[in-house]
CSV table of C-alpha atoms in Angstrom, one decimal:
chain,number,residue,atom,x,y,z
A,1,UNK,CA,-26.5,-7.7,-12.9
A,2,UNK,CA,-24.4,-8.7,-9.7
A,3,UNK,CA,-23.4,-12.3,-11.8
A,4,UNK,CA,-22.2,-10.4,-15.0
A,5,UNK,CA,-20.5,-7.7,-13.2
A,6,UNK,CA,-18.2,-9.6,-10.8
A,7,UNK,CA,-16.9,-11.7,-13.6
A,8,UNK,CA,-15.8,-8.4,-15.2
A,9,UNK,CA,-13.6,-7.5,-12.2
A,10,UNK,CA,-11.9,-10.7,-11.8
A,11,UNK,CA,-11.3,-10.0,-15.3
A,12,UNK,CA,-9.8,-7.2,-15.1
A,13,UNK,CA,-7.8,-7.9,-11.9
A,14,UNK,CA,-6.5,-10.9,-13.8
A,15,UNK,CA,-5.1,-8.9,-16.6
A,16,UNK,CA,-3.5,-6.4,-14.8
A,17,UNK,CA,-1.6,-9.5,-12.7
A,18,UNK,CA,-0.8,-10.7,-16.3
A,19,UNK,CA,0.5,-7.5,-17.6
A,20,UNK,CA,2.9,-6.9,-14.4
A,21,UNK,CA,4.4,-10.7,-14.9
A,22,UNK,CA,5.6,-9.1,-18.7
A,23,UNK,CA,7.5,-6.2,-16.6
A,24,UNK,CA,10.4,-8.7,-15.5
A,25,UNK,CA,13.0,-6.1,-16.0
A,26,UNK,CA,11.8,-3.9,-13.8
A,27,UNK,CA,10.6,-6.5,-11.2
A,28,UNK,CA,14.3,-7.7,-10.8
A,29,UNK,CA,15.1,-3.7,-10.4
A,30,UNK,CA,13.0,-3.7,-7.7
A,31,UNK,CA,13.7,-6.9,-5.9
A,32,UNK,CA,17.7,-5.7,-5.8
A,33,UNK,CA,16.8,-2.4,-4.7
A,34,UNK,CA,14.3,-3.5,-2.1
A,35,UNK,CA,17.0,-6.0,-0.7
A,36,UNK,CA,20.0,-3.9,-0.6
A,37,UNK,CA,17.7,-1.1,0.8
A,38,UNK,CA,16.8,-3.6,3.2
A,39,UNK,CA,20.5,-4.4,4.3
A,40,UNK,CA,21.6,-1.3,5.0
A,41,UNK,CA,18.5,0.1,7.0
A,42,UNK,CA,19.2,-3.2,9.0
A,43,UNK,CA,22.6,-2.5,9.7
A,44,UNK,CA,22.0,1.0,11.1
A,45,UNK,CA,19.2,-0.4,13.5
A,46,UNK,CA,21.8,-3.4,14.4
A,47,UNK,CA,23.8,-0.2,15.8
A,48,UNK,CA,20.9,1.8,17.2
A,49,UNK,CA,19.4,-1.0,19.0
A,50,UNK,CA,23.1,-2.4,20.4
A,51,UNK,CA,22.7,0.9,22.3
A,52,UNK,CA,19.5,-0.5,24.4
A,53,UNK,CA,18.0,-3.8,24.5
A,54,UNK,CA,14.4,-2.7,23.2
A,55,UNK,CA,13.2,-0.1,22.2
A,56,UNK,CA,9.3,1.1,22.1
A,57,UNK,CA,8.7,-3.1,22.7
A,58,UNK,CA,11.0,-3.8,20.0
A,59,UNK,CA,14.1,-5.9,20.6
A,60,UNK,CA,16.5,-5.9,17.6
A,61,UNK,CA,15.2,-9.1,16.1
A,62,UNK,CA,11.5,-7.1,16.0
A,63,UNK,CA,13.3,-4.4,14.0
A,64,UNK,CA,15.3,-6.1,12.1
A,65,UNK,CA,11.9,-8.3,10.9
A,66,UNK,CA,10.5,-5.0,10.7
A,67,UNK,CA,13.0,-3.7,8.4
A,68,UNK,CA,12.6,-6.5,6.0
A,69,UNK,CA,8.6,-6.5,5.9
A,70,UNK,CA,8.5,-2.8,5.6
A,71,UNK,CA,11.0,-3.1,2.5
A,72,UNK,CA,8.8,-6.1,1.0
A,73,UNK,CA,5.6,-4.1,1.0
A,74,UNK,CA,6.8,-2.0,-1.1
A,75,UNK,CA,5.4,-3.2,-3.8
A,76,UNK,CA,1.9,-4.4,-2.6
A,77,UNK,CA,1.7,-1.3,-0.7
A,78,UNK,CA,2.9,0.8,-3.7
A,79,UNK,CA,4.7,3.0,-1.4
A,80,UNK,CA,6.9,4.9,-3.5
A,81,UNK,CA,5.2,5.8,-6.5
A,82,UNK,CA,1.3,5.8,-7.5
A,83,UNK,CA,0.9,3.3,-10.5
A,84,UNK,CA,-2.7,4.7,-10.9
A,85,UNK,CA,-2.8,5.7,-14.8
A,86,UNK,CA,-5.8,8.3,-13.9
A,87,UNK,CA,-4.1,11.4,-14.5
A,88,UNK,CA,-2.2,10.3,-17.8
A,89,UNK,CA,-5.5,9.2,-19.0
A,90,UNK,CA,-7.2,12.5,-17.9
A,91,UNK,CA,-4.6,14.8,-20.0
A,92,UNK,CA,-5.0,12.2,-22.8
A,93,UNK,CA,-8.6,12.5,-23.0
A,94,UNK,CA,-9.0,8.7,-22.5
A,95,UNK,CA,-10.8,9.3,-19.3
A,96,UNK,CA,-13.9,10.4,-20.8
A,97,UNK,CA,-14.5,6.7,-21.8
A,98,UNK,CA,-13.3,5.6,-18.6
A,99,UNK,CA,-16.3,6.9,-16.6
A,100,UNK,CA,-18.8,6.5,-19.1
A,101,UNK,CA,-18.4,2.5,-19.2
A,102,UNK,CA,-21.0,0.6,-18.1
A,103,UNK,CA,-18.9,-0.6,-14.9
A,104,UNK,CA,-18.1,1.3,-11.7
A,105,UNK,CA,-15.7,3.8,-12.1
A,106,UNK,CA,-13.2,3.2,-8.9
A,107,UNK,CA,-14.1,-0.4,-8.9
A,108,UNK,CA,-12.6,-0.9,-11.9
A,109,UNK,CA,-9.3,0.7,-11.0
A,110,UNK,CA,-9.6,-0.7,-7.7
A,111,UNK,CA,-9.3,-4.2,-9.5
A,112,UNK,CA,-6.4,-3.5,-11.9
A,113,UNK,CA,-4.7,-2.5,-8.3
A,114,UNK,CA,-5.6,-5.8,-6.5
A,115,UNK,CA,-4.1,-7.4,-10.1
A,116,UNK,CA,-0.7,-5.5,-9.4
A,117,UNK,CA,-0.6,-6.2,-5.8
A,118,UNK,CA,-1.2,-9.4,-6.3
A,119,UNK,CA,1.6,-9.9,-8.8
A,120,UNK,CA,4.0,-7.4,-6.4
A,121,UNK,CA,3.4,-10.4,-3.6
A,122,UNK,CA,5.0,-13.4,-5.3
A,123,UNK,CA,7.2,-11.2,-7.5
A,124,UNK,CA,8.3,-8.5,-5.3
A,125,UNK,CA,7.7,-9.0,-1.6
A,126,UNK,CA,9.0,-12.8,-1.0
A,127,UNK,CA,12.6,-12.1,-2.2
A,128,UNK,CA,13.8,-9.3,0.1
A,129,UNK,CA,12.5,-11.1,2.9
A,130,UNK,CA,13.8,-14.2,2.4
A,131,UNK,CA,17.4,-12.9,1.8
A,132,UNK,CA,17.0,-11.1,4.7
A,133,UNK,CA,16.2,-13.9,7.0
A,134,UNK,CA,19.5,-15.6,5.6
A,135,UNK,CA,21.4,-12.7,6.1
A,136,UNK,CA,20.2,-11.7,9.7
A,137,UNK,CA,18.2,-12.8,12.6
A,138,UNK,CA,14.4,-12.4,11.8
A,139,UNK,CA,11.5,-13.5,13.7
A,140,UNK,CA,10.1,-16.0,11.0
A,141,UNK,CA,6.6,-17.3,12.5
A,142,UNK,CA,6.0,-21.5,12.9
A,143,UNK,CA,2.1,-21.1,13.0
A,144,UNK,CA,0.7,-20.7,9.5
A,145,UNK,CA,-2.6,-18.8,11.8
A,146,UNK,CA,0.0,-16.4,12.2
A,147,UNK,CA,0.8,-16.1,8.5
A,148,UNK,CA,-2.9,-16.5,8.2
A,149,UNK,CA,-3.7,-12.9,10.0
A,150,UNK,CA,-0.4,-11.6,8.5
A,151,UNK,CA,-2.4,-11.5,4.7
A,152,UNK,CA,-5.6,-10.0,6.1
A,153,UNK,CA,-3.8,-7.3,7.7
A,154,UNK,CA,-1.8,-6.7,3.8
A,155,UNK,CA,-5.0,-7.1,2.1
A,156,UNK,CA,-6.8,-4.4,4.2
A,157,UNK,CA,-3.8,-2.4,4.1
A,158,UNK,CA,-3.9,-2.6,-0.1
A,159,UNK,CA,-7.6,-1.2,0.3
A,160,UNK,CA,-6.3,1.5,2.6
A,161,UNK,CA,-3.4,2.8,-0.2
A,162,UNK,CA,-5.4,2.4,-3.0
A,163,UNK,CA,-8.0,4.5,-1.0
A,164,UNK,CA,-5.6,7.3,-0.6
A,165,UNK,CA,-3.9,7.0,-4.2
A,166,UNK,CA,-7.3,6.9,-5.6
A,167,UNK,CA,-7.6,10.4,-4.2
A,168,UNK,CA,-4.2,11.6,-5.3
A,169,UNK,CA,-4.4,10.5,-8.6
A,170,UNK,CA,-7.9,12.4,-9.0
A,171,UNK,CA,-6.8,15.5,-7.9
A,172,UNK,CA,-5.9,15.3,-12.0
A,173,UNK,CA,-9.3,16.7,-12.7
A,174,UNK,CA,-8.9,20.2,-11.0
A,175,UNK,CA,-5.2,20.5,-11.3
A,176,UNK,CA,-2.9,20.7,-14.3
A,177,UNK,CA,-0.4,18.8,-12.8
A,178,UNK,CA,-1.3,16.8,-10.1
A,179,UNK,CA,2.6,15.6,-9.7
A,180,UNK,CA,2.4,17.8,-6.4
A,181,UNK,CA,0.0,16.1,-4.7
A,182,UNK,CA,1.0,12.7,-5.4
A,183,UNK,CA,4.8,13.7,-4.6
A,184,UNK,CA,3.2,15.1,-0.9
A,185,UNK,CA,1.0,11.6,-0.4
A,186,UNK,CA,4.0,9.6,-1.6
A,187,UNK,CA,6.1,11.9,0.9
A,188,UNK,CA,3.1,11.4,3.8
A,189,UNK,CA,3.2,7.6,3.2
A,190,UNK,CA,7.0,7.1,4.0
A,191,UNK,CA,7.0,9.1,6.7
A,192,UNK,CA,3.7,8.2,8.8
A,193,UNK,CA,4.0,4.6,7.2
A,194,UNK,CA,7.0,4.3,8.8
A,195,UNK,CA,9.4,3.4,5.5
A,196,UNK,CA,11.8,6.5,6.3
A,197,UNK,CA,12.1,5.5,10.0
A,198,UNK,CA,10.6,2.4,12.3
A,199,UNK,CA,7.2,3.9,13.9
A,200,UNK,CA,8.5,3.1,17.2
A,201,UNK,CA,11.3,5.5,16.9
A,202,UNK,CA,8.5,8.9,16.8
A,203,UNK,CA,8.6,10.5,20.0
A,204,UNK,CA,5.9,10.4,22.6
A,205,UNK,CA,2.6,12.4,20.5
A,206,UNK,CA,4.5,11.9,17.2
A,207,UNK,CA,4.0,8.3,17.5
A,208,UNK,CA,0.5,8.5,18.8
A,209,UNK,CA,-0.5,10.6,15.6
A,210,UNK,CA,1.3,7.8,13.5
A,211,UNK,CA,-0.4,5.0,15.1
A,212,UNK,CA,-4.4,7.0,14.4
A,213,UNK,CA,-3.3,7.7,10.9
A,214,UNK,CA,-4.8,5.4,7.7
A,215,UNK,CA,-0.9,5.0,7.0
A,216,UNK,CA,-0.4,3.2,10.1
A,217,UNK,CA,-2.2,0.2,7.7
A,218,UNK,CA,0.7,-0.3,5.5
A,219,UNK,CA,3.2,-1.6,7.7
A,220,UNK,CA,3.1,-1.0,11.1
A,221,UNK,CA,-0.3,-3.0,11.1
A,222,UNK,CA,1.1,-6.1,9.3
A,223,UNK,CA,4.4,-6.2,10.8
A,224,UNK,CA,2.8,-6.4,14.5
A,225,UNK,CA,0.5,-9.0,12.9
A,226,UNK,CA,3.4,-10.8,12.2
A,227,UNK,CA,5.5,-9.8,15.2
A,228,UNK,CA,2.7,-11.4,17.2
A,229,UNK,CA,1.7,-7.9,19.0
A,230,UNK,CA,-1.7,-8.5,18.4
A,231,UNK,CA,-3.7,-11.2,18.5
A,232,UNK,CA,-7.4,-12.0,19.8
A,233,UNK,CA,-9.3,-8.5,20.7
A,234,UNK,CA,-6.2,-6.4,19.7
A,235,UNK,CA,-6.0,-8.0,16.0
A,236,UNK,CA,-9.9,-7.7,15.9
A,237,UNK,CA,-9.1,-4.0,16.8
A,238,UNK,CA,-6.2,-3.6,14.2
A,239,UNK,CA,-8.5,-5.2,11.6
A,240,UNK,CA,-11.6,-2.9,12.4
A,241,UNK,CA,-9.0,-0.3,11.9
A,242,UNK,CA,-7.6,-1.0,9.0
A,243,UNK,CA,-11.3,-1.3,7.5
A,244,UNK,CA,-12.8,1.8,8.8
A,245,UNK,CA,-10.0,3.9,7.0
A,246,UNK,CA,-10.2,1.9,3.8
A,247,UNK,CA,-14.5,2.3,4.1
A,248,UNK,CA,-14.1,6.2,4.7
A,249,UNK,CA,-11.6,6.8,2.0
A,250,UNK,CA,-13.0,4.5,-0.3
A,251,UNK,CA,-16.4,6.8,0.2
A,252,UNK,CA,-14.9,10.0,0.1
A,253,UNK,CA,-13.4,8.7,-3.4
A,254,UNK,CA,-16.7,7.3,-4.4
A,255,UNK,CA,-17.6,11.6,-3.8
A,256,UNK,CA,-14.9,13.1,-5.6
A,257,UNK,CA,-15.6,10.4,-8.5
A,258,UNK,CA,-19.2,11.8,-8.6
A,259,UNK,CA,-17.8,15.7,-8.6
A,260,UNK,CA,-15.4,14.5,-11.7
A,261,UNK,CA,-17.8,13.1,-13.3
A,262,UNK,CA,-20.2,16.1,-12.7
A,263,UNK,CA,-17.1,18.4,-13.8
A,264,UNK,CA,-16.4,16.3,-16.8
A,265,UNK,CA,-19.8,16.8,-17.9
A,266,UNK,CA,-20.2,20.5,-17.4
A,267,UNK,CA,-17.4,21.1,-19.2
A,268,UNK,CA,-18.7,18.8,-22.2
A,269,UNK,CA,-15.9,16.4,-22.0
């Protein structure tokens, strides 16, 4: 069973990859919004930081890296929108097929995700970073062990926001619009994730709540990857953390998949 059902994920992770490369419209959207996004949050911490020298162990060449890595995980993080079809397919009917087919329910959507993250990498994320290391100072690492940890960091931090868009985007079985509760993790993400202002900048407890938080994977966990901020039992820590959240919320979706499927059924769906 285990050799015919890993093929069919790498499958489906492969089409998804495939069907984001025909998007190229939007892609080029994105990449011009990121960057210019990126430009301006980096002039208004060029003025904030000309005020100190560092600020919460950031100097202004940390931030401004910052600024540009938060802007190019936009798109492998998903941080703006959730691209999970679920609810769509729930109100269309569709998802009554979805979890009676004889794969796992959230794997399979877990794969089409890896697909578009993937894609979001080399089409989305390399661009506003690289214009932003011509167009300011940027902490570019020389050690490709550096770069190395930098990708397992994202790739946990991808399981992590699937995890809690999984969960959004199944709230669509109890609610009739579930736009609500996406719009409040989507809100919850920029915030704690530290996309609407650098993590270092939350006061005293406001920053120690950020840094326990599962959104504390999508940046914040990378960028001091990158940055350099942790390395040998600090990385190890950082990884276990990014794992931990991405195993809880990854089993409490595995739960609420089991009470849809449960409700589905009762209702004769």
């Amino acid at each position: 069973m285990k050799n015919t059902t890993v093929p069919v994920y790498t499958l489906v992770a492969r089409q998804s990859f495939r069907r984001y490369v025909t998007y190229r419209g939007a892609m080029l959207g994105g990449v011009v919004t990121n960057t210019a996004f990126g430009a301006v949050k980096a002039l208004i911490v060029t003025a904030v930081w000309r005020q100190r020298t560092a600020i919460g162990g950031y100097d202004l060449a940390d931030v401004l890296t910052y600024t540009f890595i938060a802007q190019a995980l936009i798109g492998p993080m998903s941080l703006l929108t959730n691209n999970l079809d679920i609810p769509a397919r729930v109100r269309s009917g569709d998802i009554g097929t979805d979890l009676f087919r004889p794969v796992d329910f959230q794997a399979y959507w877990l794969a089409q995700d890896i697909g578009r993250a993937a894609f979001t990498v080399v089409g989305r994320a390399l661009p506003p970073f690289v214009v932003g290391a011509l167009l300011f100072r940027l902490r570019v690492p020389a050690d490709p062990r550096v770069w190395a940890a930098f990708l397992v960091a994202v790739v946990l931090g991808v399981f992590v926001s699937f995890a809690l868009r999984y969960l959004a985007a199944m709230s669509a079985f109890w609610l009739l619009d579930e736009k609500g509760i996406t719009g409040f993790m989507n809100m919850l993400t920029m915030f704690f994730g530290g996309l609407t202002v650098p993590v270092v900048l939350f006061p005293g407890w406001l920053g120690s709540l950020a840094r326990m938080l599962p959104w504390a994977s999508v940046i914040l966990v990378p960028v001091n990857t990158l940055l350099g901020k942790l390395s040998g039992a600090s990385l190890l820590g950082a990884y276990l953390f990014e794992a931990s959240w991405a195993v809880a919320l990854l089993a409490l979706g595995r739960l609420v998949t089991k009470r849809a499927r449960h409700r589905l059924v009762v209702q004769g769906g």
